Short mmCIF file of C-alpha atoms in Angstrom, two decimals:
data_model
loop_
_atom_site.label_atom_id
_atom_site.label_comp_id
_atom_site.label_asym_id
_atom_site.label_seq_id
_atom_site.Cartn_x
_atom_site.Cartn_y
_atom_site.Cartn_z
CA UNK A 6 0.00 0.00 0.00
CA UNK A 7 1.13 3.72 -1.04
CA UNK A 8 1.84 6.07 2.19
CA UNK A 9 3.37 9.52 2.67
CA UNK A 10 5.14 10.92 5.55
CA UNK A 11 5.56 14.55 6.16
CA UNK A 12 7.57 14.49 9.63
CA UNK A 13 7.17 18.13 10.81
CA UNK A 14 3.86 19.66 11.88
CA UNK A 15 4.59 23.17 11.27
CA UNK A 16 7.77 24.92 9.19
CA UNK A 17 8.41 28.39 10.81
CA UNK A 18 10.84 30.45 8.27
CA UNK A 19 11.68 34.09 8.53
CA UNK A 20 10.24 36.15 5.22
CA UNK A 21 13.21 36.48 2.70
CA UNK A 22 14.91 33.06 3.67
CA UNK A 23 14.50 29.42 1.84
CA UNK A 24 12.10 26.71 2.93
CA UNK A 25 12.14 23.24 3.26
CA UNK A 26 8.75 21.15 3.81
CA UNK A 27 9.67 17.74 3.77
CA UNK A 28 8.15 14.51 2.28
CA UNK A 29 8.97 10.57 2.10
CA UNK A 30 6.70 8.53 0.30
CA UNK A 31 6.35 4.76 0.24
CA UNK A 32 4.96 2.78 -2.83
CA UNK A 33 5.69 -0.25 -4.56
CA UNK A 34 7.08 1.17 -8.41
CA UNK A 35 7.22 4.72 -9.45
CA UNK A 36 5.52 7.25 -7.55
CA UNK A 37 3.50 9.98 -9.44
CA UNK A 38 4.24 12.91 -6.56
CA UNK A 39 2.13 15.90 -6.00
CA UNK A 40 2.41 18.97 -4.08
CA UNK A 41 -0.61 21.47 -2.62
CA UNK A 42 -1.33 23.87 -0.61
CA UNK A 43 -4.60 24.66 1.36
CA UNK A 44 -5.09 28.47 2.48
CA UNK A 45 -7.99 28.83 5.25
CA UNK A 46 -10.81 28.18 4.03
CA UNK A 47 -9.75 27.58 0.63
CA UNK A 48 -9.55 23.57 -0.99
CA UNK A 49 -6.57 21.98 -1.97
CA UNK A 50 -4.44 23.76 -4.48
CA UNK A 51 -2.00 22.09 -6.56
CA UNK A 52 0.93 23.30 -7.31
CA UNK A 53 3.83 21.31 -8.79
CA UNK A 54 4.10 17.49 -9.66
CA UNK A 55 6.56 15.19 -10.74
CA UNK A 56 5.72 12.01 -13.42
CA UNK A 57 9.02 11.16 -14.94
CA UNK A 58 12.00 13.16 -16.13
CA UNK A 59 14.13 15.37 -14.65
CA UNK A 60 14.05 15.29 -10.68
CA UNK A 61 13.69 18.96 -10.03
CA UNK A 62 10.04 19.96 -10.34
CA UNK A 63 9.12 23.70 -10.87
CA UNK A 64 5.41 24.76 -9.99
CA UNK A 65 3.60 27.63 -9.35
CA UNK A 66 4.62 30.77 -7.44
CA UNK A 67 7.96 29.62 -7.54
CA UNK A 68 7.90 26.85 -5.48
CA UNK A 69 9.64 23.67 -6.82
CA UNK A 70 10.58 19.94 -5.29
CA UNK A 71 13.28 17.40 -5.89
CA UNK A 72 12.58 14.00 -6.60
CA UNK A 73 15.10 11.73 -4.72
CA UNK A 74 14.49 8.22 -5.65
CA UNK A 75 16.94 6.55 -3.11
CA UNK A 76 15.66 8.49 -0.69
CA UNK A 77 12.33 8.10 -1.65
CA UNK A 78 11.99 12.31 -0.63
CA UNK A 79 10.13 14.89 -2.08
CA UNK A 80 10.57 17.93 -0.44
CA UNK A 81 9.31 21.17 -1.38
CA UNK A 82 11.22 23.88 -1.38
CA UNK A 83 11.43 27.97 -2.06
CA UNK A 84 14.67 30.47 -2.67
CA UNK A 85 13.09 32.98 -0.50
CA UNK A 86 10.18 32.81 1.41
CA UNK A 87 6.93 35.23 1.40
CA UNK A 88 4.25 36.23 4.28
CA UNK A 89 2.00 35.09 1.68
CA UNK A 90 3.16 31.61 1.11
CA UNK A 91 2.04 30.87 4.90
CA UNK A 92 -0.32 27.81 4.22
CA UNK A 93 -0.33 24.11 5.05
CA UNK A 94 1.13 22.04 2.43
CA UNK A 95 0.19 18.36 1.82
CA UNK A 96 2.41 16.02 -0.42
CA UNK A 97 0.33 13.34 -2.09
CA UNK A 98 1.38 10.03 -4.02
CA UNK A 99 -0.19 7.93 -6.35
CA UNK A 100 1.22 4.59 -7.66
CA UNK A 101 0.70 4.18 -10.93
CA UNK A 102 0.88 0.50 -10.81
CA UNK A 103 -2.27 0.38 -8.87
CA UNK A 104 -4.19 1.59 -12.08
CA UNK A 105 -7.05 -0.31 -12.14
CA UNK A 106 -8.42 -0.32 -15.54
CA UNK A 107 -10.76 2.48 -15.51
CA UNK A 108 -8.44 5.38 -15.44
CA UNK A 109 -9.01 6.22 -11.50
CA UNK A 110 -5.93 7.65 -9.67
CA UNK A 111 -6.01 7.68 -5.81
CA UNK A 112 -4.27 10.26 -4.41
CA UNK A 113 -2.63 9.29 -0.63
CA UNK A 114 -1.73 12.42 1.25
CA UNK A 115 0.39 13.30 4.13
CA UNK A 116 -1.27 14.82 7.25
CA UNK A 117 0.49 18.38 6.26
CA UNK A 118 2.29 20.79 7.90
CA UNK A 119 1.73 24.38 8.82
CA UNK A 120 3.95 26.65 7.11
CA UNK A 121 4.75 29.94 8.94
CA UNK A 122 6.88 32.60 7.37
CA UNK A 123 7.40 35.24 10.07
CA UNK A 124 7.49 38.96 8.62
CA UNK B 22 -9.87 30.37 -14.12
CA UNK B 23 -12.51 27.10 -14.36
CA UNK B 24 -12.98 26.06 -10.53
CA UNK B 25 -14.80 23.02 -9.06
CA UNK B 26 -17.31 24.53 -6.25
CA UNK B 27 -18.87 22.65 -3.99
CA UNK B 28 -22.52 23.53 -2.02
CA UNK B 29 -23.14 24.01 1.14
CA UNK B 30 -19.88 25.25 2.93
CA UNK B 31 -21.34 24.11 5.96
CA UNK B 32 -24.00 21.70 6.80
CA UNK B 33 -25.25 20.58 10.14
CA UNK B 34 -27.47 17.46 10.54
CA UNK B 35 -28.86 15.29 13.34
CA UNK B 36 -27.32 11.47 13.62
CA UNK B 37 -29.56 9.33 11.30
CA UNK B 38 -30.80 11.75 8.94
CA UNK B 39 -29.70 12.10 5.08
CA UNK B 40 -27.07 14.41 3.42
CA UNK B 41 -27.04 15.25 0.30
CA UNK B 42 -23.27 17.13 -0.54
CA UNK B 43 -23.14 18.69 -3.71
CA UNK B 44 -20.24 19.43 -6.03
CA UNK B 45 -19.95 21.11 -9.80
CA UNK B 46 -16.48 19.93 -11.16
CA UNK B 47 -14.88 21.61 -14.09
CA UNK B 48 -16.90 21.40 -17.27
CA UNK B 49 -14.38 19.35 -19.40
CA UNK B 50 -13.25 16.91 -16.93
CA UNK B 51 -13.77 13.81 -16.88
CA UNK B 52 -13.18 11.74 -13.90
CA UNK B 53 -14.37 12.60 -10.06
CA UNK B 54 -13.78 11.93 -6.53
CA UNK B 55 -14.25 12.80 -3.65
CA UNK B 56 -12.23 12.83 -0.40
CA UNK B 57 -12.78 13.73 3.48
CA UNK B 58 -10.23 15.12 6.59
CA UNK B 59 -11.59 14.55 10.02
CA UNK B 60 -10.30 17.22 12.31
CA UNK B 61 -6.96 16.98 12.92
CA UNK B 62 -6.09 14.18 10.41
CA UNK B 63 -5.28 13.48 7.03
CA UNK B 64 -6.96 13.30 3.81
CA UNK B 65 -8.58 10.26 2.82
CA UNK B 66 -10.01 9.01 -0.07
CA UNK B 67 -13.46 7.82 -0.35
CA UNK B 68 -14.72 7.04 -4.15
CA UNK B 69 -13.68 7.90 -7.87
CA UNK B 70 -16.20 8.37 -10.41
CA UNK B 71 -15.73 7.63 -14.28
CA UNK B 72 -18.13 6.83 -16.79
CA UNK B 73 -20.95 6.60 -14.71
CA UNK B 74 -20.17 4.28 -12.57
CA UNK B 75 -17.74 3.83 -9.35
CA UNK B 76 -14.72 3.09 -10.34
CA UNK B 77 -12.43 2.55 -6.97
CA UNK B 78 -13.75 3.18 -4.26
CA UNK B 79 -12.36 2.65 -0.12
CA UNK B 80 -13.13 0.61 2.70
CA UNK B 81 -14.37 3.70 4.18
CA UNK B 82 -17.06 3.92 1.74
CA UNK B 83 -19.66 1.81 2.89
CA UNK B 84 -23.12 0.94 1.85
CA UNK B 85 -24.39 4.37 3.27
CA UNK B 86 -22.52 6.07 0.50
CA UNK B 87 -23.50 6.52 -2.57
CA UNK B 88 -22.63 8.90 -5.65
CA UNK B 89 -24.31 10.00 -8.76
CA UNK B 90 -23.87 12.65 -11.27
CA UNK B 91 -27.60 13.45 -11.93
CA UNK B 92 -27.34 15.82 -14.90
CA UNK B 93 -24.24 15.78 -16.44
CA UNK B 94 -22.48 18.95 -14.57
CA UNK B 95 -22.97 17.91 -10.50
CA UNK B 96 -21.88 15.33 -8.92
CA UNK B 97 -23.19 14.43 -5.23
CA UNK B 98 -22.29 12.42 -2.70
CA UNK B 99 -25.17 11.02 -0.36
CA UNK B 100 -24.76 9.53 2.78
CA UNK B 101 -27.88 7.78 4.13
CA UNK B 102 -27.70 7.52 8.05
CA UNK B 103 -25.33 9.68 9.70
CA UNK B 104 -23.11 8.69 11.78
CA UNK B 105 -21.62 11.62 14.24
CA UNK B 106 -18.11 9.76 12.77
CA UNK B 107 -19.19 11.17 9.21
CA UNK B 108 -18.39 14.79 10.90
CA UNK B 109 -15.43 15.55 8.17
CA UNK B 110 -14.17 18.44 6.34
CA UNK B 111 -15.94 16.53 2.33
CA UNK B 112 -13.54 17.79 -0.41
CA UNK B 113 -14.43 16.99 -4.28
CA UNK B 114 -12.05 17.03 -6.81
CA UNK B 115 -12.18 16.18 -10.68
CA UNK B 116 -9.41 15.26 -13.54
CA UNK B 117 -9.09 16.45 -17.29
CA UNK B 118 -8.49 12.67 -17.98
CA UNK B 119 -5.72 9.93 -18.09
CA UNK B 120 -2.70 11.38 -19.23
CA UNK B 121 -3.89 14.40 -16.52
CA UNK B 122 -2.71 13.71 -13.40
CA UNK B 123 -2.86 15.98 -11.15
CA UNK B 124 -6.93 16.65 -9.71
CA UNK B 125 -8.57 19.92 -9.03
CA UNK B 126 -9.94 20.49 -5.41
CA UNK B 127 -12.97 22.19 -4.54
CA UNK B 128 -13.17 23.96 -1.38
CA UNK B 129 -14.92 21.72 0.68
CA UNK B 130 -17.87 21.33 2.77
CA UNK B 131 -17.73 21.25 6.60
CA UNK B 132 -20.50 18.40 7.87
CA UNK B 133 -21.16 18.70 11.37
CA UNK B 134 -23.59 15.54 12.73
CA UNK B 135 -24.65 16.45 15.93
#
């Protein structure tokens, strides 16, 4: 069975400095990897993913992840942080060899963490 | 920018009565789901809709689920008999198709069973 791990409940960053949310991910081929972000009262925004290719990811509002296979990470990360990026951020996996014929893709997420980027 | 929205953004019900959450996904998509968080936990998956029909579905969707997609742009999920356990943060979310992975949230609706 596919799992996720996201071992700190909140990230606290000053504003300027880079981030790190982590991620480890357990499946039993490839992993499809996803990354969103949930503002209060908002749903689940994605905002980068990695298929196949090159291991660094770029997404949106220039936020982008590495893909470490023998480490089975996929942490998020950002050059410098903003106020605005505080959020929590959930990594999700889906194995793709658990397609089942029909074309439906679970997505497993982590329980999140709580980003914080102090002014 | 097409959204998926999702009605009510709150709903309170009594234990044993019927819920009827409602969800609009984006127009040219073509495969659904829905998901739930309890408080404090993660995000699971309940059911994924394709065609029609269920297509995978969880051990947490039990026989007092059920999903239908009644006139070709919503897409509900019903639960029969609430539980107070069914209290949940319900979250649908819809794909373009295979080859697009990544699905499109809505932003949720907050059941409270009292």
């Amino acid at each position: 069975a596919q799992s996720v791990a996201q071992p700190e409940d909140q990230v606290n960053v000053a504003e300027g400095n880079p981030l790190t949310v982590k991620c480890t991910y357990s499946v039993s081929g490839n992993p499809y990897l996803f990354w969103y972000v949930q503002y209060p009262n908002r749903g689940l925004q994605f905002l980068l993913k990695y298929i196949t290719g090159d291991n660094l990811v770029k997404g949106s509002y220039g936020f982008e992840a590495e893909f470490n296979k023998s480490q089975t990470s996929f942490h998020l990360k950002k050059p410098s942080a903003l106020v605005s990026d505080s959020a929590l951020y959930f990594c999700a996996v889906r194995d793709p060899d658990a397609y089942s014929g029909a074309g439906s893709y679970q997505l497993t997420f982590g329980k999140g963490t709580k980003l914080s980027v102090i002014p | 920018e097409p959204e998926v929205t999702q009605t009510p953004s709150h709903q309170v019900t009594q234990m044993g009565q019927e819920v009827i959450l409602r969800c609009v996904p984006i127009s040219n998509h073509l495969y659904f789901y829905w998901y739930r968080q309890i408080l404090g936990q993660k995000v699971e998956f309940l059911v994924s809709f394709y065609n029609n029909e269920i297509s995978e579905k969880s051990e947490i969707f039990d026989d007092q689920f059920s999903v239908e997609r009644p006139d070709g742009s919503n897409f509900t999920l019903k639960i029969r008999s609430t539980k107070l356990e069914d209290s949940a943060m319900y979250f649908c979310a819809s794909s373009a198709g295979l080859r697009s992975y990544e699905q499109y949230f809505g932003p949720g609706t907050r059941l409270t069973v009292t």
